Structures are given as structure tokens and as C-alpha cells.
Coordinates of C-alpha atoms in Angstrom, one line a residue:
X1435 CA -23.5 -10.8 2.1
X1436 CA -25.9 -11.3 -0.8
X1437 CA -27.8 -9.6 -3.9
X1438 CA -24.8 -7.3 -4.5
X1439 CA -26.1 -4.8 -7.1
X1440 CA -23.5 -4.4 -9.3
X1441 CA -20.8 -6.8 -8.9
X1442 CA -17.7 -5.3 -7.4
X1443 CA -13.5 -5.5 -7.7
X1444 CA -12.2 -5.1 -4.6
X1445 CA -8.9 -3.5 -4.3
X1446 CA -6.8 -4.1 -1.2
X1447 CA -3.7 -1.5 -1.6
X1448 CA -0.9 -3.1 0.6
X1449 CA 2.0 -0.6 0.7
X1450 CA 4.7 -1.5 0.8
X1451 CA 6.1 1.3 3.5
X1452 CA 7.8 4.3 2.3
X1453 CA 5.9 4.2 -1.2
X1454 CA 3.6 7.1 -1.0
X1455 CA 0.8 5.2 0.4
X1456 CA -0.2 8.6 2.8
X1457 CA -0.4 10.7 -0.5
X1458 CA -2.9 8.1 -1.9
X1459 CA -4.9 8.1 0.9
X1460 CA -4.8 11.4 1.3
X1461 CA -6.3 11.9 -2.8
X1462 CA -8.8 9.0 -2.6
X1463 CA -10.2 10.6 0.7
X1464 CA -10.5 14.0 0.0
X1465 CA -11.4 12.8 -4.1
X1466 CA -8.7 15.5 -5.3
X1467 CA -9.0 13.1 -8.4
X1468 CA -10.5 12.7 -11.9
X1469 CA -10.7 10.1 -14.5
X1470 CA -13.9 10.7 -17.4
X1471 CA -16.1 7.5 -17.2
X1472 CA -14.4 6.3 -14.1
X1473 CA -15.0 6.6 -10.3
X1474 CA -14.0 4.0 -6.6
X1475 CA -15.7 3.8 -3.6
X1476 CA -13.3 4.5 -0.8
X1477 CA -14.3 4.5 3.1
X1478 CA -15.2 7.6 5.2
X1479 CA -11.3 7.1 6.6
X1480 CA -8.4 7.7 5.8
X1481 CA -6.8 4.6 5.9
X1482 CA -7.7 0.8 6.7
X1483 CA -5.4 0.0 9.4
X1484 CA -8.1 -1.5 11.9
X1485 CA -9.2 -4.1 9.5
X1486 CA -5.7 -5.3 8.5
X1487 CA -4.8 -5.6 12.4
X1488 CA -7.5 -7.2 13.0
X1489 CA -6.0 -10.0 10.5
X1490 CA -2.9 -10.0 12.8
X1491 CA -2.3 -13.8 14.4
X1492 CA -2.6 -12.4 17.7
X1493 CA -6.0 -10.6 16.8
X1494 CA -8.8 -12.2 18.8
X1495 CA -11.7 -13.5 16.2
X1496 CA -14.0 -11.0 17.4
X1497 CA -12.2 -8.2 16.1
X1498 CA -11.9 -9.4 12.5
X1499 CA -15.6 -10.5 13.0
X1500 CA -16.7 -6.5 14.0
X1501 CA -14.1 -5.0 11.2
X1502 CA -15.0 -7.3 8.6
X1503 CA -18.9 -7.0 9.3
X1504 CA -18.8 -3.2 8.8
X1505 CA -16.3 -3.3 5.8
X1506 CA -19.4 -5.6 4.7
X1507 CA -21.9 -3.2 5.3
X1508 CA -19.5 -0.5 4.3
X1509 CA -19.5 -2.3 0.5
X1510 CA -23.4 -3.1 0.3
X1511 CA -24.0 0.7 0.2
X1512 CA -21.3 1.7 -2.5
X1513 CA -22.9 1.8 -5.9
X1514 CA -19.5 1.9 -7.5
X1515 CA -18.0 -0.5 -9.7
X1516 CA -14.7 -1.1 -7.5
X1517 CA -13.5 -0.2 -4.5
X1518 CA -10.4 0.6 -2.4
X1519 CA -9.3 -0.3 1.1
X1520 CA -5.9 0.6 1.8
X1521 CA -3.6 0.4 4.5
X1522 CA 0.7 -0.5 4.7
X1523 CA -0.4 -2.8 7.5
X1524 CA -1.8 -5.2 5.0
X1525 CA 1.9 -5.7 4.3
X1526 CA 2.4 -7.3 7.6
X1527 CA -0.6 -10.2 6.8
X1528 CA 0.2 -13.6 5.6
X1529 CA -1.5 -13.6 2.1
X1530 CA -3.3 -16.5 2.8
X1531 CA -4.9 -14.5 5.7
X1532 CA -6.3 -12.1 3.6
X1533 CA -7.8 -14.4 1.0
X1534 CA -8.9 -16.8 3.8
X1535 CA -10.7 -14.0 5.3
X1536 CA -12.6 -12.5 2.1
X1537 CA -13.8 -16.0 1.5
X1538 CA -14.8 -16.3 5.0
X1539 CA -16.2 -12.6 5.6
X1540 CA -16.9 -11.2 1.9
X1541 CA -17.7 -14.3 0.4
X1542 CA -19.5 -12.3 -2.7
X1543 CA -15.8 -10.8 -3.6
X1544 CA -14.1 -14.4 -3.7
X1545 CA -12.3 -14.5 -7.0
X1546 CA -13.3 -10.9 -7.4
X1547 CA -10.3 -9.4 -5.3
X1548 CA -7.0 -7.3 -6.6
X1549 CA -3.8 -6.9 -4.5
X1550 CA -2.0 -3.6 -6.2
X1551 CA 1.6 -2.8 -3.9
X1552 CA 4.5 -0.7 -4.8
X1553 CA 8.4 -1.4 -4.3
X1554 CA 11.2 0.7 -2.9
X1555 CA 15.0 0.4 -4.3
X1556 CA 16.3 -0.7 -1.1
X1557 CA 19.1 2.0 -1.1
X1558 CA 16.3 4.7 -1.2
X1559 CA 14.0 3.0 0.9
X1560 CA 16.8 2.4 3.6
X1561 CA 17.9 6.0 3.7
X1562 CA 14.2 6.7 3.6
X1563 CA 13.5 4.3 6.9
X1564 CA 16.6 6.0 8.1
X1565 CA 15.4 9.6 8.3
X1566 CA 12.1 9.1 9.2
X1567 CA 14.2 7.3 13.0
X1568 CA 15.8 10.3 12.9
X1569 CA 13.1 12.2 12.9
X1570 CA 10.8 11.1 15.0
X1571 CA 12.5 8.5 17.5
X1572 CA 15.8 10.8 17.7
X1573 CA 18.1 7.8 16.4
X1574 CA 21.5 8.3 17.5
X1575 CA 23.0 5.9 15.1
X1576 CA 25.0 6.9 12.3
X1577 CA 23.8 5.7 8.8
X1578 CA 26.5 3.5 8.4
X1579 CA 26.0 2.2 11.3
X1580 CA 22.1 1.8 10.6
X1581 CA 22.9 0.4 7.0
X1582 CA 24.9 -2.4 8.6
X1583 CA 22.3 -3.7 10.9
X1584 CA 19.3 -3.9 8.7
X1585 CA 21.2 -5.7 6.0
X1586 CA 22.4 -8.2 9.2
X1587 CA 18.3 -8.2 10.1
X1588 CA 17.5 -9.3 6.6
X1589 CA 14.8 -6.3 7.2
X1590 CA 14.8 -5.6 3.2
X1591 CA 14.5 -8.6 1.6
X1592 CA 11.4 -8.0 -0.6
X1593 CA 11.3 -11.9 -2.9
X1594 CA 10.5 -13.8 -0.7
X1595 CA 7.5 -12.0 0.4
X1596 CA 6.8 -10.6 -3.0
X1597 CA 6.6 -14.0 -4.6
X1598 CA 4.2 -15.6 -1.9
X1599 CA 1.6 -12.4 -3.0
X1600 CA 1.6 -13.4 -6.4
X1601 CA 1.4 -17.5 -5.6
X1602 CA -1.9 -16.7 -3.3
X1603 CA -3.2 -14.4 -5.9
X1604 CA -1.5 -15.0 -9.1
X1605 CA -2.1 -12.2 -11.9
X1606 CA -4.5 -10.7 -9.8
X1607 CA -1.0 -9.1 -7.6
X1608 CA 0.3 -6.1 -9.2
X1609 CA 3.9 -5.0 -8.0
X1610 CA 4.7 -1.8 -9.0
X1611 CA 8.5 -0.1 -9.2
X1612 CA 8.5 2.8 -7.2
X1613 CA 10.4 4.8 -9.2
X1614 CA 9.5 8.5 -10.9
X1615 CA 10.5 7.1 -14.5
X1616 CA 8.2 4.3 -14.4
X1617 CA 5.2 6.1 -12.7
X1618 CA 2.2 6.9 -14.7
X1619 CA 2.6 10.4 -15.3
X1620 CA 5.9 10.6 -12.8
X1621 CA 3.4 10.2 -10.0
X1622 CA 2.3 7.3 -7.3
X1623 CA -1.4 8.7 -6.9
X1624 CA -1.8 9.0 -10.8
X1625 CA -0.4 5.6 -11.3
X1626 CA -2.4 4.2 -8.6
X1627 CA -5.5 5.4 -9.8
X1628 CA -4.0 4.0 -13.4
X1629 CA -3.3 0.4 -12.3
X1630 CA -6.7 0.4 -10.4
X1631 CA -9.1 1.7 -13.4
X1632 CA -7.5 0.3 -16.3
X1633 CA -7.6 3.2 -18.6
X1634 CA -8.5 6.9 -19.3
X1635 CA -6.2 9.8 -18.4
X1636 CA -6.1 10.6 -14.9
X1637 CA -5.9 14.1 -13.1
X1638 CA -5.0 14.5 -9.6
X1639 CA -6.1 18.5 -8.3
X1640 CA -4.1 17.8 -4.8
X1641 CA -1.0 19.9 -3.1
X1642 CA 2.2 18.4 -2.6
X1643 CA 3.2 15.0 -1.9
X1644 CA 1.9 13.7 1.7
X1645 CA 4.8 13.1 4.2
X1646 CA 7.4 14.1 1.3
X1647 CA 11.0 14.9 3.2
X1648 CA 14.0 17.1 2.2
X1649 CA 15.4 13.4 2.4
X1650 CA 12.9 11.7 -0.5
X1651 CA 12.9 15.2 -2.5
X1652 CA 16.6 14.7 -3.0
X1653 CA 16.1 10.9 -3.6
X1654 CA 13.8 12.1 -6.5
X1655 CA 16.5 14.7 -7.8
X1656 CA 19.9 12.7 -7.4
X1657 CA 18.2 8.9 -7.5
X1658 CA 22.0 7.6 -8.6
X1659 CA 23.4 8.7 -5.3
X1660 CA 20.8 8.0 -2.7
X1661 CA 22.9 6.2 -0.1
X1662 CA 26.5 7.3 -1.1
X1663 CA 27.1 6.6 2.8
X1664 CA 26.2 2.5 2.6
X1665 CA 28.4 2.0 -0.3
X1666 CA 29.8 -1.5 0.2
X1667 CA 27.1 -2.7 2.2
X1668 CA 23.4 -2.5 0.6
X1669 CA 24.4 -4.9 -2.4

């Protein structure tokens, strides 16, 4: 890809799960958001789950080839300055996969690429991941119980990943706390669309929160005792 007009950022939002990520698809989708001076390009999807597969070890090369020649295309066309492809299955990617494959594919965005990701606590993510099994695969298991064997899985152990993010691509990786206090303006789209553009006050015209449960409504309201019921066992 060549003779890109205006040269681009290129924004891969990673997840992590359980950190809003449907609500900030759901906004940059429908554009249920303002910011004077400032506008993305974001895909005629919702979400970018077929390219990040396609970075999967076990995906054969032709996929990434067909995903990454249409994200291509996809980018040529956009006469905005940056542009957002997100999807929590970029999570579940090596780092170096993903820069290999924008050096490889979108050569023209080498250098020019941002990783922006969000944290869970892992008592509010685990109760999260807890009632969300519940939910929709009818878990049995009682959240003790649950508690117990993801900590024996190691299944929340967010350093080591974290940390080999930012050596692959160093300041441009941007963790954020996913955490009301910390939020730009107490909200994950509006501080999404803050870390992405840099400046200039953002207003979101959207409904509630995407996917928000009774269980993450009361994690908002009574954050200090999320996961009474793991006591002893998260940390």
C-alpha cells in the first residue's frame, strides 16, 4: 500500500475482556460521539474479530492474507487522520504477531501504530467472568468454588502479558485502569475516545452501557465489596 494521502495512526483497541469494549464498539459504529476538531475512521462492523483470528497460530496464511488485504483497502479510502480497529480477540495475539503483520501487510503504518487496552481489578473482573458462565453456559459451580480454580489456572495474571505489549511497542502501548474514578469523565467510551484523540472535550449521545449486568452495576456502586465471597483467595 502506497501514496497514502494523509498519513494515518492506526489504533488497534485490544480489550482486555470484560472492559467495556461492546459499548465502544457499539459508539464508534453507530458515531453516537462528538469531539470539535476531531473525527476516526472506524469499519462498516462492529468489531474486528476476523482480522485478529486470522493472526491466530493455527490461522492458515491465506486468511490473514484476504483480512489484511481488505483492512488495506478498507484504510486507502478513509480520509481521516486515525483510525480504529477493535476487537478483545487481539488480546489473545502474541504482540510480535501483530507488529510482524502490519510490517508485513500495512507496511505504510510501520512505526505509525498505537495499542490502547484497558485492565480489570481481578476481583471485579472474576466475579464479572463469573456471571456472565452463569448466564449463558448455566455454570453450576459455586463462586467460591469458581474463584479457586481460576486462581489454580493462573487465568488472571495480567504482568506478564501486559509487560510484553509495552516491550513490542514501548510508549506507543497505553494500559488503562478500568476503574470509574480514573475514567475520563467516569466513562470507558469517553475515555477511549480521550486516549485516542489526545485532547478536546468529548460527548458521547449513546443509551446505556452495552452488555452492562445487575452484576457490573453493583460493581460500579459497591467497588470495595465486589467479591466478598473469594475473600482469602483472589490475593
Amino acid at each position: 500500500m502506497t501514496n497514502i494521502p494523509h498519513r494515518k495512526t492506526l489504533i488497534f483497541h485490544i480489550g482486555d475482556p470484560k472492559t467495556g469494549s461492546s459499548s465502544i464498539q457499539q459508539t464508534l459504529f453507530d458515531g453516537n460521539w462528538s469531539c470539535p476538531g476531531h473525527d476516526l475512521a472506524y469499519p462498516d462492523r462492529l468489531n474486528a474479530i476476523p482480522l485478529a483470528k486470522s493472526l491466530y497460530a493455527d490461522a492458515p496464511a491465506p486468511q490473514r492474507q484476504h483480512q489484511f488485504a481488505e483492512t488495506a483497502d478498507w484504510l486507502r479510502q478513509q480520509p481521516e487522520k486515525t483510525a480504529v480497529l477493535s476487537a478483545e480477540h487481539f488480546a489473545f495475539v502474541t504482540p510480535e504477531t501483530l507488529k510482524d503483520a502490519v510490517e508485513q501487510y500495512l507496511p505504510d503504518y510501520a512505526g505509525r501504530v498505537r495499542v490502547i487496552a484497558y485492565v480489570r481489578p481481578h476481583a471485579a473482573r472474576m466475579l464479572s467472568t463469573y456471571a456472565q458462565r452463569v448466564k449463558t453456559r448455566g455454570l453450576q459451580q459455586d463462586i467460591s468454588a469458581f474463584c479457586k480454580a481460576q486462581i489454580r489456572q493462573e487465568k488472571f495474571i495480567y504482568t506478564p502479558r501486559f509487560t510484553a505489549w509495552r516491550k513490542v511497542f514501548s510508549d506507543d502501548f497505553t494500559l488503562r485502569p478500568f476503574l470509574r474514578d480514573t475514567l475520563y469523565q467516569g466513562d470507558v467510551v469517553a475515555d477511549f475516545l480521550h486516549t485516542a484523540l489526545g485532547s478536546g472535550p468529548i460527548t458521547i449521545n449513546a443509551g446505556p452501557q452495552v452488555n452492562e449486568s445487575v452484576v457490573s452495576r453493583m460493581l460500579w456502586k459497591f467497588p470495595g465489596g465486589a467479591l466478598r465471597a473469594c475473600e482469602g483467595s483472589v490475593f
